[in-house]
N, CA and C of each residue as an Amber inpcrd file, in Angstrom:
protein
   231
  98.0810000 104.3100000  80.0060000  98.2740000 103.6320000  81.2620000
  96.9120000 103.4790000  81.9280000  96.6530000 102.2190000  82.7480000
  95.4340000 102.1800000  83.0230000  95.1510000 102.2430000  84.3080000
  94.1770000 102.6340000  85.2540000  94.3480000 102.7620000  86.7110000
  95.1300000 101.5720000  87.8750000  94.5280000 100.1440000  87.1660000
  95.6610000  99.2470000  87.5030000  97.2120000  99.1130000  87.3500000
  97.4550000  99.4630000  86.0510000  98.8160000 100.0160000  85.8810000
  99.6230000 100.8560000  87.0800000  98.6920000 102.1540000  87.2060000
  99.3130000 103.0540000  88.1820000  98.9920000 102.4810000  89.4960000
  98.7470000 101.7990000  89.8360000  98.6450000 101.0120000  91.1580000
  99.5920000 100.5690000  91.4660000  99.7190000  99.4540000  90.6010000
 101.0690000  98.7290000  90.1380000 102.0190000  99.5850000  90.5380000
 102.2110000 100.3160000  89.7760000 103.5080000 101.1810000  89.9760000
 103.6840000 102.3310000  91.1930000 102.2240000 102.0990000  92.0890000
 102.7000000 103.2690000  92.9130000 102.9330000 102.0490000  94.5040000
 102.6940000 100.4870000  94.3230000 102.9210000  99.5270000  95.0880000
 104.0100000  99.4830000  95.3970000 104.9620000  99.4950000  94.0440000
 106.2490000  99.6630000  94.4140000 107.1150000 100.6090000  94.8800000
 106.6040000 101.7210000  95.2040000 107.3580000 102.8060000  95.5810000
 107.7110000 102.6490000  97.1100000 108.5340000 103.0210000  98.0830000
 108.8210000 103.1440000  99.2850000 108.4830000 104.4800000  99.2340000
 107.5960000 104.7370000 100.7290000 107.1400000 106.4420000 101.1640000
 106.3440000 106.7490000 101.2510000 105.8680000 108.7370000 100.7690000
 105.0470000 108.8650000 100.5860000 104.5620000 109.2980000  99.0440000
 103.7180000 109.2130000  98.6320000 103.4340000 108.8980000  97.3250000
 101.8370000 109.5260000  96.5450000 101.8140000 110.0690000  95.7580000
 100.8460000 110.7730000  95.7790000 100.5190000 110.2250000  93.1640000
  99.2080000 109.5510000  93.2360000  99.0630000 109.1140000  91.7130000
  97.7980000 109.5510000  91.5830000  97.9210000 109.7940000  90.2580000
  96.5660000 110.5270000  89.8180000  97.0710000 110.5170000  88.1480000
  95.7960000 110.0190000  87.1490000  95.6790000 110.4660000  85.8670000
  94.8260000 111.2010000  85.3490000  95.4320000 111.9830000  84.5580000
  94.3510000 113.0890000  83.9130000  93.2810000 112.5330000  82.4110000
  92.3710000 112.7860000  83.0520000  91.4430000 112.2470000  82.0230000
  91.4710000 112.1910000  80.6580000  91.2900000 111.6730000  79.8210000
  91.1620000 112.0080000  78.2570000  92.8980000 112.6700000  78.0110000
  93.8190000 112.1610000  78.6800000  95.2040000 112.8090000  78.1190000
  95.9350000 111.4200000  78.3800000  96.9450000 111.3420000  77.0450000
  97.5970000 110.5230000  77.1260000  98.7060000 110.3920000  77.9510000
  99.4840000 109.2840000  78.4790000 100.7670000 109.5020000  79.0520000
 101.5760000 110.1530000  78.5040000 101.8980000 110.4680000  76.9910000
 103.1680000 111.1020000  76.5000000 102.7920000 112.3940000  76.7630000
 101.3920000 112.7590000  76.8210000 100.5830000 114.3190000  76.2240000
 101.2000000 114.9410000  77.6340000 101.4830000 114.2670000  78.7560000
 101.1450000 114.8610000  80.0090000 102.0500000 115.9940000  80.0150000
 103.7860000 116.1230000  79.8780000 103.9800000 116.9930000  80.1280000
 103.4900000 118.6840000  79.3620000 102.7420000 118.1850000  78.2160000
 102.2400000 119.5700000  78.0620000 101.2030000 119.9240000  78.8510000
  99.7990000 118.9370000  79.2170000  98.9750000 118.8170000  79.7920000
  98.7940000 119.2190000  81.3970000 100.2950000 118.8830000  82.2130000
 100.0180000 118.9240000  83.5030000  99.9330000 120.4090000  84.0650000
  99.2500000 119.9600000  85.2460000  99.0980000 121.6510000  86.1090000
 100.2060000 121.9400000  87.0930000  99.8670000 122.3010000  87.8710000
 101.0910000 122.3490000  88.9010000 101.2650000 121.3720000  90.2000000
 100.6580000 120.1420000  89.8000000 100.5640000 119.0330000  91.1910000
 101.9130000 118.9170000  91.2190000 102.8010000 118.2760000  90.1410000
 104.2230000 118.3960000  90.3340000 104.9420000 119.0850000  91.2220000
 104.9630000 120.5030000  90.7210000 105.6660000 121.8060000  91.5570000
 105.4500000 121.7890000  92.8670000 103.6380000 121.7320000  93.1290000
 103.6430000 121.6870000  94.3660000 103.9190000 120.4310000  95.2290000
 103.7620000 118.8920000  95.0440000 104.5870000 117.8420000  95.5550000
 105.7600000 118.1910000  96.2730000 106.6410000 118.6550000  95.2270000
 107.9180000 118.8500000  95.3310000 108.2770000 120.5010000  96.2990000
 107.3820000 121.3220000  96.0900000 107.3270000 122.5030000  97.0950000
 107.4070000 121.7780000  98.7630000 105.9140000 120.8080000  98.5440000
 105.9210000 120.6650000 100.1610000 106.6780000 119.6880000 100.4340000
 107.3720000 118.7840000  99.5250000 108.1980000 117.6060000 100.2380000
 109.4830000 118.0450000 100.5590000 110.0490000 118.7050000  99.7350000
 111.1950000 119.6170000  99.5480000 111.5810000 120.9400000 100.0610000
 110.6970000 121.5510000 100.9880000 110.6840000 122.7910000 101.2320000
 109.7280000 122.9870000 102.6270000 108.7220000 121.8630000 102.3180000
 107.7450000 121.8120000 103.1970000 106.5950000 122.9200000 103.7650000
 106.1450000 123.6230000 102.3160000 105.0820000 124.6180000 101.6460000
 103.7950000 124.1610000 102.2600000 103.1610000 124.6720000 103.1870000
 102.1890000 124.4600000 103.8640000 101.2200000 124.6800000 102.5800000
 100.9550000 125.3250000 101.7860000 100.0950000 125.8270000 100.7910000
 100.5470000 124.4210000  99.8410000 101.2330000 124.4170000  99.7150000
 101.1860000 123.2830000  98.6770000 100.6810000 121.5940000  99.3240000
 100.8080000 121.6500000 100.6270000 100.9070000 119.9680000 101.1440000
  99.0920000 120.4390000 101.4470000  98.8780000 121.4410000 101.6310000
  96.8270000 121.4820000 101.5310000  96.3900000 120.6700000 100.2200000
  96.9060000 120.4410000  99.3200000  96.5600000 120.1010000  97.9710000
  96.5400000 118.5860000  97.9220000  97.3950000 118.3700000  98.9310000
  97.7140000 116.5930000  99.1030000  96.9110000 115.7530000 100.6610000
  96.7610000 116.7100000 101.5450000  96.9820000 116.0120000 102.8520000
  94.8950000 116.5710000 103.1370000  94.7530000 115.7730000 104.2350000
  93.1620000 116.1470000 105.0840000  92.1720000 115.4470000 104.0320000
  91.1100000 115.6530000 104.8160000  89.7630000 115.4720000 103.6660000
  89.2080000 116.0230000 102.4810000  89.8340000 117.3740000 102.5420000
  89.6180000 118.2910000 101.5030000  90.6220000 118.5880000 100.5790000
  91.7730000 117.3960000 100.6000000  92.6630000 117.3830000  99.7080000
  92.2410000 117.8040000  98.3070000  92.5360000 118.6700000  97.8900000
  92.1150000 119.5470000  96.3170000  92.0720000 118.0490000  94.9900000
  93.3180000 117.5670000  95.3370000  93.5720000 116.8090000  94.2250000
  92.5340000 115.3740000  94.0580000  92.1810000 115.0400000  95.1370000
  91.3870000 114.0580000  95.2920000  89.6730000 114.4860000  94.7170000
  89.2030000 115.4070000  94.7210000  87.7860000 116.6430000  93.6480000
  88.4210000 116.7470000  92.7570000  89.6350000 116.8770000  92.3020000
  89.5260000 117.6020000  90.5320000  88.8330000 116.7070000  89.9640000
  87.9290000 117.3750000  88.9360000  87.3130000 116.2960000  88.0320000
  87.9460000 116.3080000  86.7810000  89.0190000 116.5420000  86.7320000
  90.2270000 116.7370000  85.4360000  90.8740000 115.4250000  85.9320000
  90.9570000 114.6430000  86.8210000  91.6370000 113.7680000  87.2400000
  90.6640000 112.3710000  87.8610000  91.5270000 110.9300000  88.0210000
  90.7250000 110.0870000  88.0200000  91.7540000 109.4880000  88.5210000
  91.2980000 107.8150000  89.4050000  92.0710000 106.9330000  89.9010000
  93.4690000 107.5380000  91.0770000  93.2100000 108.9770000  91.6820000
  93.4990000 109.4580000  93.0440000  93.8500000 108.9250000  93.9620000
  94.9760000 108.7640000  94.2880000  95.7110000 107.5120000  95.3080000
  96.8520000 108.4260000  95.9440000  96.2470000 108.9540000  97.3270000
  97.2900000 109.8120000  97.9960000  98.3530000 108.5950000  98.9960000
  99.2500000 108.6180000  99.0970000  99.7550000 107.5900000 100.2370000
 100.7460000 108.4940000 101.4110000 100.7350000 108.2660000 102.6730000
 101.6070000 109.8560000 102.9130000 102.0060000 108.4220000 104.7990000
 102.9500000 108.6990000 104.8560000 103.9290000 108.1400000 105.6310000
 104.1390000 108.8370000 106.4930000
């Protein structure tokens, strides 16, 4: 998938929305590959995990520096 791709696909979403690909890993590879951005998404959207929405939200959003990751597109409503 290519960073335009995930654009694409995060255009269409209604909300808030959070895309990111991991470098040098394929789309199928991911679920062995991924870390815990998932868990925590779903911690703070779902539960509303102050520790986990640090990872997504401010200037120092964690996920937006990993250098394991590329094409970083937080969207938050």
């Amino acid at each position: 998938m290519t960073g335009d791709q995930l654009k694409e696909i995060q255009n269409r979403l209604a909300g808030s929305s959070a895309a990111m690909r991991r470098k040098d890993t394929a789309h199928g590879d991911m679920l062995d590959a991924a870390d815990g951005y998932v868990t925590a998404w779903l911690l703070w959207q779902l539960q509303g995990n102050g520790e986990a929405q640090a990872l997504f939200e401010g200037p120092d959003a964690v996920v937006l520096s990993n250098p394991a990751y590329q094409d970083q597109d937080i969207r938050l409503d």
